[in-house]
Structure formats: structure tokens, C-alpha cells
Amino acid sequence: MAEVAAPQGPVATGETLLSVRDLGKTFDVSAPFLNRVLQGQPRVHLTAVDDVSFDIPRGSTFSLVGESGCGKSTVARLVVGLYRPSQGRVEFEGTDLARIQTRRQMAPLRRKWAMIFQDPYASLNPRWRVADIVAEPIRYHGLLSGGQAIRTRVGELLELVGLSALDGEKYPHEFSGGQRQRISIARALASEPDFIVCDEPTSALDVSVQAQILNLMKRLQRELGLTYLFISHDLAVVYHISDYVGVMYLGRLVEWSDARLLFSNPRHPYTRMLLDAIPDLEMSGRARTPVGGEVPSPIAPPAGCHFNPRCPFADERCRSETPMALKVGVGEVRCHAVEEGRLPEPESA
Amino acid sequence: MSVVSSLPGRRGADMLRRAWDSDIAYSFRQSKVTMVAAAVTLVYFVFALFAPWIAPHDPYDLSSVSLMDSFMPPVWEEGGDPRFLLGSDDQGRGILSTIIYGSRISLAVGFASVIFAAVLGVTLGLIAGYAGGAVDAFIMRVAEVQLSFPAILIALLIDGVARGVLGNEAQGDIAYFVIILSIGLSFWVQYARTVRGSCMVEKNKEYVQAARVIGVRPALVVFRHVLPNVLGPVLVIATITLALAIITEATLSFLGVGVPPTSPSLGTMIRIGNDFLFSGEWWITIFPGVALAVLVLAVNLLGDWLRDALNPKLR
């Protein structure tokens, strides 16, 4: 295997802000109790996230990519505490979140992170004025007291994301998708968080608006020193914004690395297939390997490496033994072929 | 749920303007039937609210009632008395006055029981929908069991139990509460089922998750985020069950288990009149019957219109 260059680019200070270790989440998707008893159906479990580990240095952007249903949104929800992990742990600034029992102890941590959602039409309460939506974190955490102070702060936040302070009086339905996403960002910034989880924040937007929102997010990161966990299935967007990229497949993190390295020198066969599928002017006319096959059902994933039915390099070992994470440069790869060094060098290196 | 109270005065006229231009107001102006129904309902409301000033005399005040005036026919019939426009009943109470006072009781009991049923049903529906699992299953099974009994049967049952427990002496004072309770308890299921359904949709929306990310307590999430977004259908059910509640109250009173006979409601009057229908005193039962039918029809038409106006698929 080729040697890997030292990480470049990230403005990270080296300190780890968020650390995810062996994270797993299983959902019970069984039929209702009566159906199970009457029709003799067994309990059915879906493993949405399986043994995922990664670190995010302060001030950097870590992206998770993958096909629909690969568990990337579940990771996002686990990280912000919307779901409880079935196994593993999430550490934020060195604190294990699972050890925190009460809501009161959790509150000072909760104001340090925020989440931006995918659908700007569903993520703002349609019955609330924008000012109330943006002010909710401020009020809930008791960061400011007095109506005037909160109003001023909300105005500042709205102007920070490129809206007018007067927009606070309006209702969400009076705004376009891009403007709504700006409101979501303003709300996310309201508690002055260090860490923002972005669950496909641009995939519901027009391409031109996507670029505006991404540039806004990058500018805010520079100015406020934010750390992002960025969930997306759009590799072009990910390339634009990320310092690190992790690739997920059927609940497992198959590869993560420095963003430039991952795009220039992908290791895992799945990552190569994904990158091959990006439409690209330079590549037009050239034959490309299509991503073959369907994603298997996450309820009954294939044994061994989950990717083996679609992988051109799969052998007997891949079909029986789950690959372990292998340290490669800054990142990690889970692939027997990479470990054994029997993978050909990618064409577009 | 406007917590920001920065509404300058200029908003008042603004909001009136917008209310007039809104879809609902437009659909109201387009429907003549609805406007008539609204006018009729409004007349009943005014009569009910200002009964002491509108009614020719107070039929509940025993000192103003004389047995000498009993069984007077309506004023246009032979032997009619101008003091009793629509005639009088067996106690000498004017039918018109009793209708005005009676619709006051009908509306008050109807509203109170609808509010009671709505609060109970919406609360249980929200709990069931948001909590899910065993709590949801329990509440919904109770609701389904209750749904398999006719509402009037449940009302009769609760009324009977309350009377048995409290005895007949206390009946006069608490009769109203018992009847409101029994009607309310027999109508909560529809609210609970509707709200549960909407709640299950809303709780998975991202704005609810956004509130949970901040750490807002579940009770507050439900109250401040979910509740305002499930109230639309509740309003429609409330209007339709208002008509049902008025009929149920009349039915209970007709069966003699409703409001005390000293303060007759429309249902009581119909029952009293029923005894004299075959002896020729038709007005005692017919006029309250017509008044009840018109009120229920008007409220029902309003409810139907509201249901259609709020249904986005019919716009």
C-alpha cells in the first residue's frame, strides 16, 4: 500500500471534541404483540448502526456519506441524544453521555450542541413566529433574561445568517426553502454551541441555494470556530465542506480518512464505487464501473463483510469474517482486501 | 404560543384585514347556507345570553307563574293570551319564555360537556400518541370498548350511578354537573382517536425533534409543539359534537334523568308536552321540538362547513 501523506488543511487544533466508540443501535421492528402471538411471528431486530468509531477534532468538519438507509442519520441522532445507544458510547469533550442520568445534568451539555435538519419545511414549527423559534434554545436554557435582550439577540442571529431582524415577526410559511434553512441555522446558533450536527441540510434545496447555505456554514465555522458533523449522500457537497469523510455501508463505517485523501486515494471498494458514480466533466465519455446490485436488507445483512455480494474483490474470507478496522494513515478502513494488499490501485489516483 | 409580545397596535387592523381575506372567511362568504346557519346560531346565543331581558317572563321564578294561566293556546288560536305568544304549559309557564331559558340550558350544558370531552379526549389522545407502546394500547382499548356502547347508554349509566351514590336530595344542586360529566365522558373517544393519529404524525416531524435536541421536557414538547398543530380537527369535532351533546341533553331530560324539572330545558318541555299531545295541547311539545331541531340543524351545518373549509383536499 502506498504511504499516506500527513493530514493537511483542517484548521483542527488537535483536541478531540467528539469521540464515538463502538457505537451501535438496534431497533425492534417486530410486528405488534398480538400478531406475534397469533401468527407465530418472531421478534425482528434491525441493526441500524453497528460498531461505529470515529473522532472529530475541534474546529473541523466530519462528514458521513452513504446510500439511503445506511445508518448515517441514526448516528447523527445518537450523537445528539435523540436515541439511546444500544452499545458503545459517545463522549463529548471527554464526558461519556450515557453516564449522565438526569435532565438537569444534561442541560449544560445540551447547549453546547445543536442540530440542523434535512427538511426545512418540517423542521420549523408552523404555528410559531420565527423569533420564537430562534429564541427557544435561549429561553429554554435561560441564557438571557428579559424580552428586550432576547429580541436583540434574535435580531443579531437572523442578521448573522443573512436575514433581516424584522423577519422574526413572520411565520415560517412566509419563507422559501433556503431562507428556512437559514432560520434553522440561526436557531442552531442561538445557544452558542461548539458543535453542530447537520443532517443533510442541503439535500432539500436547489443547487444554487445549496451553495449559498454551504458557504454560510463555512463562514460561520471560520468566524465562530464551530465543529460540524455533516451527514450527506451528496459527494460533491461533502467534498466542498469536509475535513474528514467517513463512508457508511449498512450500519458500518467502512472507511474514514482525511477528505482530500479519501477523494484522491479511496481504499475501500465501496468508496471507489461511490466516487466513480459522481458525474464529472473530465470523466465524460469514459466508461465507468456502475455501482452494481441492490443494498441488502438491513434486517438480514450478508455475513462477513456486508459489502461482499456487490464487491468485485470479494473472496471466501469476505463472505464469512467481519473485517476489523485497519489503521491507514489518519483514517481507518474495514476491508480484508486492503489488509491483505490484494486490491489494485485505483485508476483515478 | 406567541411568547414574544412585541405586537404593536397597528397589527390589530392588519389582522382583521387578513382574517377577512383568509381562505376560511372566503369560503364562509361563498356559502349562503352557512351564513344562515351562523345567523340562526347567533340568534340562539343572544337569546341564551340575554334571556332575562328578552323573555317575556321568568319561567323559573315560581312567584311569577300562576296555575291559572296553564294550557293557554298560542296567541293566534282561539282563547290565546297576548302574554303568552306561543301559549303556556301545564304549570302556566309561557312556552316562548321557557324555550328562551331552555335553550340557555341546552347551550350551556352542550358547551360545558363539549369542553370537558375535548380537554379529556385531547389530553388522553396526546398521551397515547406521544408515549406509544403499552400506554397507547391501554388508552385505545378503553376507548374502543366505550365506542361499542351508544353514547346515550353511557350517559344514562353514569347519570344512574351518580344518582345512586349521591342520593336524590343532592340531585338538584349537582344535576347539571352530573349531566355535563356524563355527556362529556361519552364523547371523549372521538377526540382521543383523532388527536392520537395527528400526534403520531407530528411527533416524528423534525421540529419536534429539534425541541428534543435542546432537551425540552416531553410534557412541554407535547404542550407547546404538538398541541397547536393538532387543534384543527379538534375544532371540527367540537362543533359537530356540540349538536350531539345538545341532543343528548334533550334526550336525557326527555327520559327524566336530565336537568331538574323546576328549570325545564328543551328536552324536559318536550317530555311534559308529550303527556298532553293527545288531549289537544300540541303547542307544549311542538314549539320546543322545532326550536331544538333548528338549533341542532344550524350547529350541524356550521360543523359540516368547518370540516370542509379546513380540509385542504377540498379547497
XYZ file of C-alpha atoms in Angstrom:
664
model
C 0.000 0.000 0.000
C 1.167 3.453 -0.774
C 2.275 5.651 2.090
C -0.157 8.294 3.135
C 0.616 11.975 3.317
C 0.245 13.803 6.607
C -3.177 15.357 7.147
C -3.376 18.751 5.574
C -5.867 21.545 5.516
C -8.015 21.061 8.625
C -7.984 24.002 10.984
C -8.257 21.491 13.786
C -6.363 22.290 16.949
C -5.827 18.609 17.589
C -8.091 18.489 20.616
C -10.885 15.931 20.195
C -14.338 17.435 20.678
C -16.488 14.410 19.983
C -15.431 10.823 20.244
C -17.659 7.936 19.150
C -16.613 4.459 20.284
C -18.077 1.127 19.095
C -21.442 2.815 18.732
C -24.359 0.543 17.907
C -28.122 0.958 17.656
C -30.660 -1.794 17.201
C -34.330 -1.099 16.542
C -37.118 -3.506 17.357
C -39.194 -3.675 14.195
C -41.292 -6.674 15.269
C -44.959 -6.942 14.463
C -47.347 -5.913 17.278
C -47.607 -8.291 20.234
C -50.927 -9.836 19.216
C -49.741 -10.564 15.655
C -46.610 -12.206 17.009
C -48.623 -14.447 19.295
C -51.415 -15.276 16.861
C -49.346 -15.673 13.705
C -46.248 -17.055 15.381
C -44.044 -14.291 14.015
C -40.634 -13.928 15.662
C -39.197 -10.710 17.036
C -37.352 -8.810 14.321
C -34.423 -6.524 15.035
C -32.837 -4.064 12.679
C -29.251 -3.110 13.263
C -29.114 0.461 12.043
C -25.650 1.280 13.373
C -23.018 -1.345 14.068
C -19.692 -0.786 15.769
C -19.011 2.738 14.536
C -15.978 4.613 15.915
C -14.570 7.981 14.928
C -13.211 11.195 16.438
C -13.938 14.756 15.453
C -11.225 17.303 16.283
C -12.432 20.704 17.456
C -12.993 23.166 14.636
C -13.182 20.599 11.854
C -15.935 19.112 9.733
C -16.506 15.377 9.736
C -18.852 14.101 7.034
C -20.704 10.831 6.931
C -21.747 9.644 3.481
C -23.559 6.594 2.252
C -26.661 5.380 0.486
C -30.164 5.820 1.930
C -30.728 3.600 4.941
C -27.066 3.064 5.741
C -27.497 4.473 9.242
C -25.858 7.867 8.864
C -28.883 9.789 10.176
C -29.138 7.338 13.064
C -25.547 8.176 14.009
C -26.473 11.868 13.987
C -29.457 11.233 16.260
C -27.392 9.076 18.600
C -24.777 11.793 18.905
C -27.261 14.495 19.947
C -29.098 12.165 22.313
C -32.348 11.704 20.370
C -31.728 7.955 20.584
C -30.030 5.998 23.337
C -27.186 3.820 22.048
C -27.703 0.042 22.233
C -23.980 -0.352 22.688
C -20.816 1.707 22.681
C -20.542 5.283 23.849
C -20.477 8.886 22.765
C -18.020 11.184 24.515
C -18.395 14.916 24.237
C -15.393 16.895 25.495
C -14.349 13.775 27.371
C -17.721 13.251 29.100
C -19.475 9.951 28.463
C -23.064 10.956 27.672
C -24.504 7.607 28.780
C -23.318 8.248 32.331
C -25.371 11.386 32.664
C -28.620 10.354 34.275
C -30.697 13.459 34.874
C -32.027 16.079 32.546
C -30.585 18.757 34.821
C -27.036 17.432 34.458
C -27.515 17.097 30.722
C -28.703 20.674 30.186
C -25.290 22.443 30.303
C -24.014 19.941 27.716
C -27.053 20.198 25.509
C -26.487 23.893 24.938
C -23.066 23.081 23.514
C -24.515 21.271 20.530
C -27.332 21.832 18.094
C -28.832 20.116 15.112
C -29.888 21.254 11.654
C -32.387 19.043 9.895
C -32.927 17.976 6.334
C -36.412 19.206 5.568
C -36.688 22.968 6.056
C -40.470 22.638 5.701
C -40.801 20.236 8.644
C -38.090 21.460 10.976
C -39.773 24.749 11.928
C -42.983 24.658 13.949
C -45.584 26.125 11.545
C -47.538 27.759 14.399
C -44.625 29.677 15.883
C -43.232 33.020 14.850
C -39.663 32.876 13.601
C -38.464 34.953 16.550
C -39.935 32.403 18.969
C -38.415 29.512 17.031
C -34.960 31.088 17.119
C -35.357 32.132 20.743
C -36.470 28.717 22.008
C -32.949 27.482 22.914
C -32.154 30.830 24.572
C -35.320 30.706 26.646
C -35.062 27.035 27.461
C -31.502 27.243 28.682
C -32.145 30.583 30.359
C -29.198 32.207 28.569
C -30.701 35.686 28.552
C -33.404 37.259 30.623
C -35.809 39.973 29.610
C -37.819 40.251 26.422
C -35.735 43.113 25.041
C -32.408 41.280 25.446
C -33.780 38.173 23.762
C -35.288 40.210 20.928
C -31.972 41.940 20.300
C -30.131 38.640 20.308
C -32.625 37.035 17.908
C -32.216 40.015 15.592
C -28.442 39.601 15.671
C -28.731 35.899 14.913
C -31.064 36.479 11.984
C -28.691 39.085 10.564
C -25.759 36.732 11.098
C -27.351 34.199 8.741
C -28.269 36.815 6.174
C -31.878 37.546 7.094
C -33.405 40.742 8.421
C -34.106 41.246 12.119
C -37.663 42.161 11.126
C -38.209 38.661 9.725
C -38.676 37.448 13.283
C -42.263 38.672 13.250
C -43.184 36.402 10.350
C -44.268 32.769 10.275
C -42.173 30.008 8.642
C -44.547 29.564 5.692
C -43.688 33.058 4.500
C -40.133 31.966 3.640
C -38.514 29.934 0.864
C -36.656 26.690 1.495
C -33.248 28.347 1.577
C -34.445 31.096 3.919
C -35.994 28.489 6.195
C -32.699 26.655 6.353
C -31.080 29.962 7.338
C -33.635 30.227 10.149
C -32.714 26.692 11.243
C -29.066 27.717 11.323
C -29.861 30.862 13.311
C -31.770 28.725 15.794
C -28.905 26.238 15.986
C -26.507 29.081 16.773
C -28.778 30.562 19.437
C -27.251 28.689 22.369
C -23.711 29.495 21.164
C -22.851 25.831 20.596
C -19.410 24.428 19.786
C -20.761 21.536 17.799
C -23.495 21.362 15.159
C -24.884 18.160 13.703
C -26.159 18.776 10.181
C -28.442 16.031 8.894
C -28.465 16.535 5.116
C -29.007 20.283 5.490
C -28.830 20.987 1.773
C -30.390 17.958 0.103
C -33.864 19.511 0.004
C -32.610 22.701 -1.646
C -31.924 23.888 -5.196
C -28.322 23.625 -6.293
C -27.774 27.403 -6.318
C -29.278 27.736 -2.851
C -27.220 24.757 -1.651
C -24.037 26.668 -2.458
C -25.256 29.724 -0.505
C -26.080 27.642 2.547
C -22.767 25.765 2.380
C -20.815 28.991 2.082
C -22.759 30.425 5.008
C -21.933 27.342 7.065
C -18.261 27.575 6.166
C -18.155 31.271 7.022
C -19.815 30.627 10.388
C -17.329 27.851 11.070
C -14.430 30.231 10.441
C -15.910 33.068 12.478
C -17.264 31.071 15.413
C -14.853 28.118 15.460
C -17.676 25.590 15.027
C -17.263 21.851 14.688
C -19.606 20.072 12.280
C -20.817 16.528 11.921
C -22.178 16.662 8.406
C -24.489 13.946 7.103
C -25.000 13.786 3.354
C -25.371 11.496 0.393
C -24.108 14.175 -1.992
C -20.394 13.644 -2.510
C -19.908 16.978 -4.284
C -21.269 18.811 -1.247
C -19.165 16.689 1.066
C -16.016 17.430 -0.927
C -16.764 21.125 -0.676
C -17.188 21.290 3.078
C -15.344 18.425 4.797
C -12.029 17.993 6.558
C -12.693 14.327 7.229
C -15.055 11.933 5.494
C -16.476 8.667 6.729
C -18.230 6.240 4.390
C -21.019 4.115 5.831
C -22.497 0.958 4.397
C -25.335 -0.964 6.065
C -24.662 0.462 9.504
C -20.885 0.074 9.449
C -18.265 2.730 8.926
C -16.280 1.034 6.144
C -13.697 3.776 5.698
C -12.853 7.170 7.105
C -9.993 9.436 6.288
C -8.880 12.946 5.538
C -11.251 14.333 2.918
C -8.678 15.067 0.224
C -7.022 11.698 0.693
C -10.293 9.867 0.582
C -11.305 11.541 -2.648
C -7.887 11.231 -4.289
C -6.959 7.831 -2.968
C -10.004 5.819 -1.886
C -9.172 2.471 -0.280
C -12.389 0.594 0.257
C -14.010 -0.906 -2.875
C -17.338 0.666 -1.857
C -15.792 4.123 -1.567
C -14.299 3.652 -5.035
C -17.683 2.706 -6.457
C -19.309 5.754 -4.847
C -16.653 8.118 -6.167
C -16.902 6.543 -9.596
C -20.573 7.395 -9.644
C -20.017 11.154 -9.318
C -20.871 12.869 -12.596
C -17.797 14.765 -13.674
C -16.989 16.752 -16.807
C -13.438 15.439 -17.090
C -14.652 11.917 -16.945
C -17.413 12.292 -19.538
C -17.095 9.789 -22.315
C -15.089 7.400 -20.217
C -16.605 4.091 -19.287
C -17.279 3.869 -15.571
C -17.968 0.970 -13.257
C -21.609 1.222 -12.279
C -22.479 0.508 -8.652
C -23.871 -2.957 -9.193
C -26.587 -4.699 -7.260
C -29.002 -3.601 -4.600
C -28.359 -2.729 -0.977
C -29.242 -5.869 1.018
C -31.916 -5.645 3.697
C -30.507 -4.314 6.976
C -32.745 -6.793 8.827
C -30.804 -9.723 7.363
C -27.434 -8.345 6.247
C -24.977 -10.674 4.486
C -22.490 -12.493 6.696
C -18.897 -11.348 6.848
C -18.286 -8.016 5.155
C -21.732 -6.547 4.400
C -20.477 -5.352 1.042
C -19.346 -8.768 -0.224
C -22.310 -9.521 -2.577
C -21.580 -6.347 -4.543
C -17.802 -6.284 -4.219
C -15.697 -7.326 -7.246
C -12.818 -8.328 -4.967
C -14.747 -10.468 -2.508
C -13.376 -13.867 -1.629
C -14.228 -16.645 0.818
C -12.882 -14.738 3.819
C -15.011 -11.666 2.997
C -18.123 -13.871 2.984
C -17.537 -15.299 6.437
C -15.414 -12.987 8.561
C -16.296 -9.444 9.553
C -13.346 -7.182 8.702
C -11.879 -5.193 11.584
C -10.878 -1.555 11.368
C -7.377 -1.202 9.963
C -5.436 1.981 10.628
C -4.335 3.556 7.349
C -2.697 6.951 7.669
C -5.017 9.279 9.588
C -8.047 7.126 8.936
C -9.308 3.590 9.080
C -10.511 1.015 6.557
C -12.533 -2.128 7.120
C -11.634 -4.400 4.230
C -9.903 -7.771 4.041
C -8.604 -6.988 0.564
C -6.910 -3.783 1.751
C -5.464 -5.618 4.723
C -4.085 -8.393 2.514
C -2.862 -5.889 -0.062
C -4.646 -7.655 -2.920
C -6.589 -4.587 -4.007
C -5.449 -2.984 -7.292
C -4.532 0.725 -7.158
C -7.478 2.906 -8.122
C -7.460 4.195 -11.689
C -8.105 7.841 -10.884
C -5.363 8.328 -8.317
C -47.934 30.146 21.508
C -46.593 33.585 20.907
C -44.119 34.210 23.681
C -42.652 37.265 22.061
C -45.062 40.006 22.992
C -43.890 42.657 20.594
C -47.158 43.284 18.825
C -47.613 46.973 18.193
C -51.141 48.335 17.903
C -51.025 48.611 14.131
C -51.316 44.841 13.998
C -54.969 44.945 15.055
C -56.313 46.386 11.810
C -53.801 44.306 9.919
C -55.061 41.084 11.417
C -58.699 41.991 10.770
C -57.804 42.630 7.142
C -56.009 39.301 6.902
C -58.830 37.428 8.644
C -61.279 38.880 6.094
C -59.036 37.809 3.202
C -58.314 34.354 4.605
C -59.499 31.170 2.903
C -61.906 30.395 5.715
C -63.599 33.778 5.549
C -63.847 33.469 1.768
C -65.432 30.036 1.935
C -67.818 31.403 4.576
C -68.869 34.265 2.312
C -69.376 31.838 -0.573
C -71.843 29.617 1.303
C -75.309 31.070 1.868
C -76.433 28.067 3.907
C -73.534 28.562 6.285
C -74.279 32.242 6.699
C -77.916 31.481 7.539
C -76.812 28.729 9.954
C -74.364 31.122 11.584
C -77.054 33.794 11.889
C -79.500 31.328 13.462
C -76.850 30.096 15.898
C -76.008 33.671 16.753
C -79.663 34.424 17.495
C -79.797 31.454 19.885
C -76.618 32.678 21.555
C -78.009 36.182 22.029
C -81.278 34.748 23.379
C -79.395 32.432 25.715
C -77.046 35.138 26.975
C -79.680 37.819 27.466
C -82.613 35.565 28.395
C -83.712 37.607 31.438
C -84.063 40.746 29.294
C -85.577 39.113 26.221
C -88.013 36.586 27.673
C -91.489 37.958 28.497
C -91.259 36.446 31.997
C -89.049 34.175 34.067
C -90.480 30.645 33.947
C -88.105 29.507 36.697
C -89.419 32.076 39.134
C -92.297 30.296 40.824
C -93.799 33.545 42.112
C -94.346 34.830 38.578
C -96.003 31.612 37.451
C -99.706 31.100 38.035
C -101.572 27.859 37.584
C -104.489 29.970 36.375
C -102.561 30.579 33.182
C -101.985 26.918 32.391
C -102.765 25.390 28.976
C -103.127 28.713 27.182
C -103.055 28.163 23.408
C -100.824 30.259 21.151
C -101.955 33.820 20.665
C -103.437 33.267 17.194
C -105.639 30.414 18.384
C -109.000 30.954 19.994
C -108.581 31.764 23.686
C -104.970 32.847 23.237
C -103.484 35.409 25.629
C -101.100 38.102 24.343
C -98.933 37.493 27.422
C -98.173 34.007 26.110
C -97.245 34.320 22.443
C -96.718 30.603 21.977
C -99.127 29.515 24.683
C -98.319 28.096 28.102
C -97.762 24.674 29.654
C -99.448 22.742 32.443
C -97.852 24.912 35.150
C -98.693 28.190 33.483
C -95.182 28.837 32.203
C -95.022 30.655 28.879
C -93.718 28.415 26.124
C -91.702 31.195 24.488
C -90.037 32.175 27.757
C -89.299 28.569 28.585
C -87.802 27.993 25.141
C -85.524 31.022 25.605
C -84.460 29.902 29.079
C -84.350 26.278 27.961
C -82.017 26.931 25.054
C -79.810 28.702 27.578
C -79.540 25.433 29.484
C -79.151 23.426 26.298
C -76.295 25.599 25.056
C -74.592 25.850 28.456
C -74.734 22.099 29.052
C -73.724 21.456 25.446
C -70.708 23.764 25.623
C -69.584 22.616 29.039
C -69.761 18.948 28.114
C -68.022 19.556 24.771
C -65.212 21.430 26.541
C -64.988 18.666 29.144
C -64.926 15.946 26.470
C -62.395 17.887 24.385
C -60.000 18.512 27.270
C -60.221 14.883 28.384
C -60.030 13.426 24.877
C -57.237 15.701 23.658
C -55.151 15.044 26.777
C -55.560 11.272 26.568
C -55.041 11.319 22.802
C -51.815 13.301 23.162
C -50.534 10.979 25.883
C -51.417 7.886 23.855
C -49.978 9.242 20.625
C -46.783 10.630 22.085
C -45.981 7.870 24.578
C -46.956 4.966 22.344
C -46.413 1.388 23.476
C -48.347 -0.022 26.401
C -49.827 3.338 27.470
C -51.174 3.870 23.968
C -52.570 0.333 23.784
C -54.315 0.688 27.156
C -55.953 4.047 26.424
C -57.062 2.967 22.976
C -58.554 -0.331 24.193
C -60.577 1.574 26.795
C -61.690 3.941 24.052
C -62.701 1.087 21.775
C -64.699 -0.625 24.493
C -66.512 2.615 25.178
C -67.058 3.214 21.463
C -69.002 -0.039 21.216
C -71.695 1.351 23.544
C -74.117 4.036 22.347
C -73.310 7.429 23.855
C -76.778 7.782 25.375
C -76.373 4.463 27.180
C -73.110 5.621 28.739
C -74.671 8.914 29.751
C -77.620 7.059 31.322
C -75.244 4.722 33.131
C -73.089 7.489 34.596
C -76.167 9.500 35.471
C -77.705 6.493 37.204
C -74.552 5.710 39.150
C -74.159 9.340 40.240
C -77.762 9.432 41.434
C -77.375 6.156 43.269
C -74.222 7.332 45.034
C -75.322 10.852 45.848
C -78.988 10.198 46.581
C -81.953 12.164 45.365
C -81.651 15.090 47.812
C -78.381 16.292 46.362
C -79.783 15.880 42.888
C -80.967 19.437 42.404
C -77.594 21.027 43.111
C -75.390 18.665 41.180
C -77.752 17.635 38.392
C -76.007 19.960 35.948
C -72.553 18.640 36.808
C -73.712 15.055 36.544
C -75.250 15.629 33.144
C -72.186 17.528 31.868
C -69.930 14.792 33.196
C -71.969 12.002 31.663
C -72.283 13.655 28.252
C -68.620 14.629 28.295
C -67.468 11.139 29.200
C -69.491 9.637 26.375
C -67.895 11.852 23.705
C -64.189 11.957 24.588
C -63.302 8.946 22.434
C -63.620 10.749 19.101
C -61.255 13.490 20.263
C -58.764 10.992 21.637
C -58.653 8.917 18.464
C -58.295 11.897 16.151
C -55.673 13.618 18.282
C -53.714 10.417 18.750
C -53.485 9.978 14.989
C -52.338 13.550 14.351
C -49.957 13.386 17.299
C -48.258 10.288 15.919
C -47.688 12.145 12.650
C -46.470 15.346 14.312
C -44.150 13.756 16.848
C -41.935 12.384 14.085
C -41.639 15.741 12.374
C -38.319 17.443 12.638
C -39.493 20.481 14.595
C -40.449 18.173 17.452
C -37.035 16.510 17.279
C -35.421 19.941 17.174
C -37.086 20.748 20.500
C -35.968 17.411 21.936
C -32.374 18.083 20.907
C -32.425 21.183 23.109
C -33.635 18.962 25.927
C -37.197 20.264 26.295
C -39.210 18.017 28.638
C -41.689 15.671 26.892
C -44.683 17.321 28.572
C -43.583 20.723 27.281
C -42.835 19.361 23.807
C -46.353 17.970 23.628
C -47.992 21.073 25.041
C -46.086 23.726 23.112
C -45.207 21.998 19.855
C -47.592 19.134 19.175
C -50.822 20.530 20.648
C -51.078 23.694 18.488
C -50.597 21.554 15.392
C -53.350 19.033 16.140
C -56.081 21.516 17.119
C -57.565 21.969 13.618
C -59.557 18.715 13.529
C -60.489 19.157 17.192
C -62.373 22.345 16.337
C -64.418 20.483 13.729
C -65.237 17.606 16.067
C -66.154 20.100 18.779
C -68.726 21.789 16.546
C -70.259 18.510 15.470
C -70.316 17.057 18.983
C -71.881 20.298 20.252
C -75.013 19.411 18.275
C -74.806 15.813 19.528
C -74.369 16.983 23.118
C -77.423 19.246 22.873
C -79.483 16.324 21.555
C -78.136 14.006 24.253
C -79.023 16.527 26.938
C -82.527 16.826 25.472
C -82.819 13.045 25.325
C -81.722 12.638 28.934
C -84.141 15.358 30.018
C -86.866 13.734 27.939
C -86.205 10.471 29.749
C -86.478 12.328 33.049
C -82.871 11.941 34.163
C -81.585 15.278 32.978
C -81.802 18.728 34.489
C -84.221 19.276 37.412
C -87.884 19.699 36.388
C -88.063 23.085 38.132
C -85.810 24.570 35.475
C -87.001 22.905 32.310
C -84.704 22.541 29.309
C -85.955 21.906 25.791
C -85.926 18.155 26.374
C -87.945 18.463 29.596
C -90.526 20.590 27.808
C -90.896 18.049 25.032
C -91.455 15.339 27.636
C -94.035 17.406 29.537
C -95.787 18.280 26.302
C -95.775 14.665 25.233
C -98.267 13.876 28.018
C -100.734 16.390 26.653
C -100.207 15.819 22.938
C -103.291 13.639 22.584
C -105.511 15.940 24.623
C -105.020 18.686 22.036
C -102.370 20.888 23.703
C -99.902 20.361 20.857
C -98.013 23.622 21.350
C -96.321 22.484 24.553
C -94.263 19.903 22.738
C -94.168 21.159 19.128
C -92.552 24.578 19.690
C -89.676 23.350 21.895
C -89.226 20.476 19.431
C -88.934 22.871 16.491
C -86.585 25.127 18.494
C -84.363 22.155 19.305
C -84.378 20.874 15.715
C -83.463 24.301 14.302
C -80.635 24.805 16.816
C -79.149 21.379 16.178
C -79.501 21.748 12.422
C -77.775 25.148 12.451
C -74.872 23.935 14.593
C -74.525 20.819 12.450
C -74.436 22.842 9.234
C -71.749 25.055 10.759
C -69.771 21.958 11.690
C -70.073 20.495 8.194
C -68.920 23.726 6.650
C -65.984 23.997 9.038
C -64.969 20.429 8.262
C -64.965 21.132 4.526
C -63.343 24.539 4.865
C -60.465 23.148 6.914
C -59.977 20.120 4.664
C -57.111 21.032 2.328
C -58.143 18.344 -0.140
C -61.487 20.025 -0.805
C -60.101 23.509 -1.484
